[in-house]
Coordinates of C-alpha atoms and ligand atoms in Angstrom, one line a residue:
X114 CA 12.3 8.7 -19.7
X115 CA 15.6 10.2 -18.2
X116 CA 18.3 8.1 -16.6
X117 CA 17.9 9.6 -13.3
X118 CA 14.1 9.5 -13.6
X119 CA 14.2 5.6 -13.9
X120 CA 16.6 5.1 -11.6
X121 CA 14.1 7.0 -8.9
X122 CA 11.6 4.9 -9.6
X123 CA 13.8 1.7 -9.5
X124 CA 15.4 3.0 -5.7
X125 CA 11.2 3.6 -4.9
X126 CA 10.2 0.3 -6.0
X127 CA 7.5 2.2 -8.7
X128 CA 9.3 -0.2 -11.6
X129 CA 10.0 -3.4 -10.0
X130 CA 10.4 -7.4 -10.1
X131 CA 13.3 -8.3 -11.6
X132 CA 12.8 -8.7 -15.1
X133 CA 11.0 -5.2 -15.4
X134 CA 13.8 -3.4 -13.2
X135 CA 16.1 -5.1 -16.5
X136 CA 14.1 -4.2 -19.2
X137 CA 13.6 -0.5 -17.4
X138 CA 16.9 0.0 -16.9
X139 CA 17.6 -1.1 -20.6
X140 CA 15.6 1.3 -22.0
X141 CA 16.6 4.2 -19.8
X142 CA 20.4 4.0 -21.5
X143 CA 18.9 3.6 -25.1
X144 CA 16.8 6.8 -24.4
X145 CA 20.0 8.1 -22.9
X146 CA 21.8 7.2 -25.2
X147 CA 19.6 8.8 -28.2
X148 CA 19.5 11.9 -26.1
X149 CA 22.5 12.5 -25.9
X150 CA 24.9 15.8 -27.4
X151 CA 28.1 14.3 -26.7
X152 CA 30.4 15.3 -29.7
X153 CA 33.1 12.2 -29.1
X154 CA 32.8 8.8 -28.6
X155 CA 35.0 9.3 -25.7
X156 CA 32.7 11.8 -23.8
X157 CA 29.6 9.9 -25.1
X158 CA 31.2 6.5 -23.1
X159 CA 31.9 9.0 -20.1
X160 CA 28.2 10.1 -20.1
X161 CA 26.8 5.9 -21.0
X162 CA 29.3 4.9 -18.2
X163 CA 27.6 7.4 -15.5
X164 CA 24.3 6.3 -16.5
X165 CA 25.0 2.8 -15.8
X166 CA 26.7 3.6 -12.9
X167 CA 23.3 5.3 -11.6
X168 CA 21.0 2.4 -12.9
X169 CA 23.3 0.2 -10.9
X170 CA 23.4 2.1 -7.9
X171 CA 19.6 1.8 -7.3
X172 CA 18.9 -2.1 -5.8
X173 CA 21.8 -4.5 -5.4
X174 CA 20.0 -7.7 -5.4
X175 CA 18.4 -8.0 -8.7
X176 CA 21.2 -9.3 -11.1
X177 CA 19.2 -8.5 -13.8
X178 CA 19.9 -5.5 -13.7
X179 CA 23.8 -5.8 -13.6
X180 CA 23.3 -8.3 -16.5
X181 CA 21.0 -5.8 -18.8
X182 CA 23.4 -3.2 -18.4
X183 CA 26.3 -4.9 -18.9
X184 CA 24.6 -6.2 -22.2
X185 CA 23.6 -3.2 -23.3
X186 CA 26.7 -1.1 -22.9
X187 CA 28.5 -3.9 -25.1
X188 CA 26.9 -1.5 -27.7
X189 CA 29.5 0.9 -27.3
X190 CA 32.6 -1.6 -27.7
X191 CA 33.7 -1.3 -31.0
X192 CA 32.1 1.5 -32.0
X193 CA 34.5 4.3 -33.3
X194 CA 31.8 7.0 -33.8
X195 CA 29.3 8.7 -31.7
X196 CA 26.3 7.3 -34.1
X197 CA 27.9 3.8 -34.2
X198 CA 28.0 3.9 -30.2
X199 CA 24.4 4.8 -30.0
X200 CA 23.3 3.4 -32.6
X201 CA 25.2 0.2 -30.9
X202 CA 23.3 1.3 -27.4
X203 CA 19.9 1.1 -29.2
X204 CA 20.2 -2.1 -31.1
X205 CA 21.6 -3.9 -28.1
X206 CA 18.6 -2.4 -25.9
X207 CA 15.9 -3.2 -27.9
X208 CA 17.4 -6.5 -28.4
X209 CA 17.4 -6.7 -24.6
X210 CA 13.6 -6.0 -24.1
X211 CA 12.1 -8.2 -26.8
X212 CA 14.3 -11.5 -25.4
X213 CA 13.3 -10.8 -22.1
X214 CA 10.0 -10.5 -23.7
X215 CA 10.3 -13.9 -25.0
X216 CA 12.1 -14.9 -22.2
X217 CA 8.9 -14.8 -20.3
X218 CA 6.2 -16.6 -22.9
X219 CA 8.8 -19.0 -23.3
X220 CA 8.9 -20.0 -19.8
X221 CA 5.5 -19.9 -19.1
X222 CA 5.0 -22.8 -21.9
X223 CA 7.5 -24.7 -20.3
X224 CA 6.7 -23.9 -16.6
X225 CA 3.1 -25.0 -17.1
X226 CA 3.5 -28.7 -18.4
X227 CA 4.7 -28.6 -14.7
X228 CA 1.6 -27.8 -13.2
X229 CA -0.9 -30.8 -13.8
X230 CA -4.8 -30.4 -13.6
X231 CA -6.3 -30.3 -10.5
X232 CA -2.8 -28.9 -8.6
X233 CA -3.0 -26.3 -5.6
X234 CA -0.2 -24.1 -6.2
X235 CA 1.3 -21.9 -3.4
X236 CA 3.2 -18.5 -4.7
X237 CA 5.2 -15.9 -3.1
X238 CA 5.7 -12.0 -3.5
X239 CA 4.9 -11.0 -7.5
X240 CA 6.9 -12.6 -10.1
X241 CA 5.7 -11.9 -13.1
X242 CA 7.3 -15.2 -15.1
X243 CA 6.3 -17.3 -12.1
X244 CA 2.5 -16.0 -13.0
X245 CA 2.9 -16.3 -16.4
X246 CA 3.4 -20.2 -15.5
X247 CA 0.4 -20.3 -14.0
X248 CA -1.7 -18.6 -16.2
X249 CA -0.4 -20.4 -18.7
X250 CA -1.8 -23.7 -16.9
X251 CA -5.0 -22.4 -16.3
X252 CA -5.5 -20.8 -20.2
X253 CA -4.5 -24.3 -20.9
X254 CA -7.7 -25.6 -19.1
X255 CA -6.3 -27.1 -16.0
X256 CA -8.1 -26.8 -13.1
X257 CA -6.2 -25.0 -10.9
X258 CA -6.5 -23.0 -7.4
X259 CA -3.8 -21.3 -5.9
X260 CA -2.2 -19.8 -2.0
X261 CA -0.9 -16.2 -2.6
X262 CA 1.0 -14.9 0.3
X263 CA 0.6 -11.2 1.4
X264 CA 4.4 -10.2 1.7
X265 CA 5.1 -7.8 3.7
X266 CA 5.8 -5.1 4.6
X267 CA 5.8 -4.1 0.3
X268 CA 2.4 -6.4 -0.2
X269 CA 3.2 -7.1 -3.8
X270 CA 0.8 -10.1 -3.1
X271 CA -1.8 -7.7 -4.1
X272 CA -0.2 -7.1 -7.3
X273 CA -0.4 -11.1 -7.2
X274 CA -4.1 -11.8 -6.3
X275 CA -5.3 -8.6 -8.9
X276 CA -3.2 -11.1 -11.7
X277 CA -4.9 -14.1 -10.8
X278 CA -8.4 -12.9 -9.9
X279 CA -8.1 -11.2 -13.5
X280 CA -7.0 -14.4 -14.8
X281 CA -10.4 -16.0 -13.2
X282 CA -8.1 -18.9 -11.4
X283 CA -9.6 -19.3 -7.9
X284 CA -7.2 -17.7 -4.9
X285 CA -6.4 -18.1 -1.2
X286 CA -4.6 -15.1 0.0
X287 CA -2.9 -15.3 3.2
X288 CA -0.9 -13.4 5.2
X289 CA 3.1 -14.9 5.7
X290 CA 2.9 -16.0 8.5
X291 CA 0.2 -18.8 7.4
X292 CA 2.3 -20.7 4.9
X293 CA 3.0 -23.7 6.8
X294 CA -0.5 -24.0 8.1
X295 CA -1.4 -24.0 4.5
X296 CA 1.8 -25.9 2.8
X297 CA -0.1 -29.6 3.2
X298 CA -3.0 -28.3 0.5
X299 CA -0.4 -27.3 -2.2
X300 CA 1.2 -29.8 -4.6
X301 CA 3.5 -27.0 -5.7
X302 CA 5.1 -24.2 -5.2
X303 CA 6.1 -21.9 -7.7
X304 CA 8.2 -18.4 -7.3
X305 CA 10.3 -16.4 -9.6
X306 CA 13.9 -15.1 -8.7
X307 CA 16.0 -11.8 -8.6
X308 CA 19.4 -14.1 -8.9
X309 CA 20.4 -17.2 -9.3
X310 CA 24.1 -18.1 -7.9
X311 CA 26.2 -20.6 -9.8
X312 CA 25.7 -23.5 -7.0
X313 CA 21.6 -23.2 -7.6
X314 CA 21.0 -21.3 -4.6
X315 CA 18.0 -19.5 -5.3
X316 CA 17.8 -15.4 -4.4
X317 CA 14.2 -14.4 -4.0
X318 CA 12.2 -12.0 -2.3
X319 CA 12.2 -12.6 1.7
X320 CA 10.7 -15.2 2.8
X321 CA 10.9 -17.5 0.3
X322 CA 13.1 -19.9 2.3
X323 CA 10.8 -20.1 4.3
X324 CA 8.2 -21.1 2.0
X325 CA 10.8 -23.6 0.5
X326 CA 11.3 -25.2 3.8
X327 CA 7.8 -25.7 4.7
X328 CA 7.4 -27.0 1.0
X329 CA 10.4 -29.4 1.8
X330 CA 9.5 -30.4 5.1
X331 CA 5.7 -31.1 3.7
X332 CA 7.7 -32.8 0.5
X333 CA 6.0 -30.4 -1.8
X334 CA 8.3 -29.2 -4.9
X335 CA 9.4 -26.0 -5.6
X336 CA 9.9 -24.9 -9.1
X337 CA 11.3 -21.3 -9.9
X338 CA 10.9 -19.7 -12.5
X339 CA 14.0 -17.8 -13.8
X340 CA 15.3 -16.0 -17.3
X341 CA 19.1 -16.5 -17.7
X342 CA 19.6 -12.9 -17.3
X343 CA 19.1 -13.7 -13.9
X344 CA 21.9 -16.4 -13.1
X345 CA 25.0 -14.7 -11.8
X346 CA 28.0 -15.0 -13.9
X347 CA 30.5 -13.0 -10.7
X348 CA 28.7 -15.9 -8.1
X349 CA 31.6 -18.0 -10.3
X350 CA 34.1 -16.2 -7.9
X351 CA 32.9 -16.4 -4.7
X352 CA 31.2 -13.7 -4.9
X353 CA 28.1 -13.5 -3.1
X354 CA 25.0 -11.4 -4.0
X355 CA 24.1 -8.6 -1.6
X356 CA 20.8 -8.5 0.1
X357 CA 19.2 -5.4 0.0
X358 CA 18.1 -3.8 3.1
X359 CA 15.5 -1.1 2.7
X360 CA 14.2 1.5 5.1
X361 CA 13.0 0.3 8.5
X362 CA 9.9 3.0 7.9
X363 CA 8.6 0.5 5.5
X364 CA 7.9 -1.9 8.4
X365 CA 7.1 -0.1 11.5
X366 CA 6.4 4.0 11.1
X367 CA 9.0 6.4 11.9
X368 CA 6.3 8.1 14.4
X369 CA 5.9 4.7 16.2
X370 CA 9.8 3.4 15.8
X371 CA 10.9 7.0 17.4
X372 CA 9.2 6.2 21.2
X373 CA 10.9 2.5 21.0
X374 CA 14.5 3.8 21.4
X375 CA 15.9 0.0 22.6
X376 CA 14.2 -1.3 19.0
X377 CA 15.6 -1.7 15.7
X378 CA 13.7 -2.4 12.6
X379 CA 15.7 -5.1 10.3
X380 CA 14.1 -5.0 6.8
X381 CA 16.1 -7.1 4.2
X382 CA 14.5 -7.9 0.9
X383 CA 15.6 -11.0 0.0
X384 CA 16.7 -14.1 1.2
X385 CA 18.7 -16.9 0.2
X386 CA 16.8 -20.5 -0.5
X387 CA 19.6 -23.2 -0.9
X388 CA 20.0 -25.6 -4.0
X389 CA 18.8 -28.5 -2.0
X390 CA 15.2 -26.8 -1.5
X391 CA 14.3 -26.1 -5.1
X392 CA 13.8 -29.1 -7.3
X393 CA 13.5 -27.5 -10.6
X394 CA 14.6 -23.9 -12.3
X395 CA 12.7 -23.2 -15.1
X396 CA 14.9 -20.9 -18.3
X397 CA 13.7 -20.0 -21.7
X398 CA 16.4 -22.6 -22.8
X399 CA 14.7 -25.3 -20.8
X400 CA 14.2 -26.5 -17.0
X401 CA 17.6 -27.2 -15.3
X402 CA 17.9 -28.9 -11.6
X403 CA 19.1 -26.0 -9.6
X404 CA 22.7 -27.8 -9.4
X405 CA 23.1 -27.7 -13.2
X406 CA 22.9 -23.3 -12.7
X407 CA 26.9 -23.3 -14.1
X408 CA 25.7 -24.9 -17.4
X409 CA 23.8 -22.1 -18.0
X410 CA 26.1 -19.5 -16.5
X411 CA 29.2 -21.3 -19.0
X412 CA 26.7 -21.0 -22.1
X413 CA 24.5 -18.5 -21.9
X414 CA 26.2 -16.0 -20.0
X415 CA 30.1 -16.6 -20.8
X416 CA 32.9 -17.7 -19.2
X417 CA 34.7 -14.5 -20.0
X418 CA 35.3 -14.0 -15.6
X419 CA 38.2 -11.4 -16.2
X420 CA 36.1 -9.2 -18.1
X421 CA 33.6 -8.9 -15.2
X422 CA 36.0 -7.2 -13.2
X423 CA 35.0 -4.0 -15.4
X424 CA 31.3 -4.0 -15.0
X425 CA 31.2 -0.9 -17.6
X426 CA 34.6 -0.8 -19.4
X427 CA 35.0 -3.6 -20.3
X428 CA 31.0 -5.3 -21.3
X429 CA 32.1 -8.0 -23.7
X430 CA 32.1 -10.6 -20.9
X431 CA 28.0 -11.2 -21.1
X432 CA 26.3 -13.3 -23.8
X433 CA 29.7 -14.5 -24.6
X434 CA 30.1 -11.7 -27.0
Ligands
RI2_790 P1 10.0 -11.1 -11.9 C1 10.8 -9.2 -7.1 O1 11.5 -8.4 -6.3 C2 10.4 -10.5 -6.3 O2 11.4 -10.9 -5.4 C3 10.1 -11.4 -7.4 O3 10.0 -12.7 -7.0 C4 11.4 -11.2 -8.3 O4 11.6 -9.7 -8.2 C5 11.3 -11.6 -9.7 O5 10.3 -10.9 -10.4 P2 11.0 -6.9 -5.8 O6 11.4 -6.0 -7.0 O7 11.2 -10.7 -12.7 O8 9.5 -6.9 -5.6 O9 9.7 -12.6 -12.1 O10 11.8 -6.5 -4.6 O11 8.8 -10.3 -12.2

């Protein structure tokens, strides 16, 4: 598939949750990439570096996505050639897609000795590594129901219930709003994330504050469910991660919003749970309290900050390479 092509479906939300946004976007540059007629190494970077630019232009949220494309265009780095550049572009974006792969079984072994027989489990939005924890518990025989919320205004909780229907694990969908009527039947919640900032605060899909506060406030745990790719090495800085607001047509239709002139539509994406909500983040190198998120930012990621100043130019700053 061509660059642009992906990156429609990205901005449309036809490829999305984090990790497939990543591995999307990963393989978009190595087709790219193989495509390509560029006769230098210098106008093959030019063409690599607008491609990632466009990848990164589609959702700001997700830092998988940052973090795939930084790893892939490392490729290019020392490559002196147009074949060692794409070949480096092709090895480094395959290598991308079958560790994220991984990334995913591996948490779902360790994110299901966290679910014991007999839990309710609440979940919000579709996360695909938080599911794969909880099919993982119910393949592994435990008995196990679960509260899947609707999320709007997208509904990926449809995506959700389809999952876990398939997966024959008994379901309770309910719309948002019902979470803290519901929050005293759980004994866990489990989500996924589309960042993770270096102080543990946990960015998911909106709402899921809310769902961690009710879980607090009903002293339920929370346990998300995270690859390393989605920690946020920049977060180091200061920086904070932009919430994507989408169009307020997804909400309320432009037909209706157009005879309510006083009314505005507000439609972020995601929210922000703090550290202090979330007792456990669960990696594919192991399950960290949120406040240990540096430890994996320092060794999984790299401490290389300076580098991340040049998202494209400069790529050696990820994966400490
Ligand atoms: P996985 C999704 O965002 C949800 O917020 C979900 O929890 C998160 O990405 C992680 O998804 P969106 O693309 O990578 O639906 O675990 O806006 O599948």
């Amino acid at each position: 598939m061509i660059v642009s092509e992906t990156a429609d479906k990205i901005k449309r939300m036809e490829i999305r949750g984090a990790g497939r946004i990543a591995r999307a976007a990963a393989e978009a540059l190595r087709d790219g990439a193989l495509s390509s007629r560029a006769a230098t190494t210098e106008s093959f970077r030019m063409e690599m570096t607008q491609a990632a630019d466009t990848l990164l232009a589609t959702r700001p949220t997700a830092v998988s996505l940052p973090n795939a494309v930084h790893m892939v265009m490392a490729g290019i780095k020392k490559a002196s050639t147009v074949e060692e550049a794409k070949a480096g572009i092709v090895t480094r974006a395959d290598e991308f897609v079958t560790s994220s792969q991984h990334a995913v079984e591996r948490i779902a072994a360790f994110g299901s000795r966290h679910i014991r027989d007999g839990d309710t489990i609440m979940t919000h939005c579709n996360s695909e590594v938080a599911l794969a924890c909880i099919v993982a518990a119910h393949r592994e025989g435990k008995e196990i129901e679960v509260f899947a919320t609707e999320v709007r205004p997208r509904n990926q909780g449809l995506i959700t219930i389809k999952t876990l229907n398939d997966a024959g694990i008994k379901t309770n969908f309910i719309v948002d709003s019902a979470v803290r009527s519901f929050i005293h039947d759980v004994d866990l919640v489990v989500v996924g994330a589309d960042a993770v900032t270096v102080n543990g605060a946990v960015v998911n899909k909106i709402g899921t504050s809310q769902v961690a506060h009710a879980a607090v406030e009903a002293r339920v745990n929370v346990m998300v469910a995270a690859e390393t790719y989605k920690f946020a090495p920049r977060t180091i800085l200061g920086e904070l991660i932009k919430i994507e607001e989408r169009a307020g047509s997804e909400v309320l239709p432009d037909e209706i919003a157009k005879t309510l002139p006083n009314v505005t539509v507000r439609n972020p994406a995601f929210d922000v749970t703090p550290a202090e909500y979330v007792d456990l983040i669960v990696t594919e190198k192991g399950a960290i309290p949120p406040q240990m998120a540096y430890v994996i930012i320092r060794d999984y990621l790299g401490w290389e900050i300076g580098e991340f100043g040049d998202p494209l130019g400069g790529t050696g700053g990820l994966n400490g390479s």
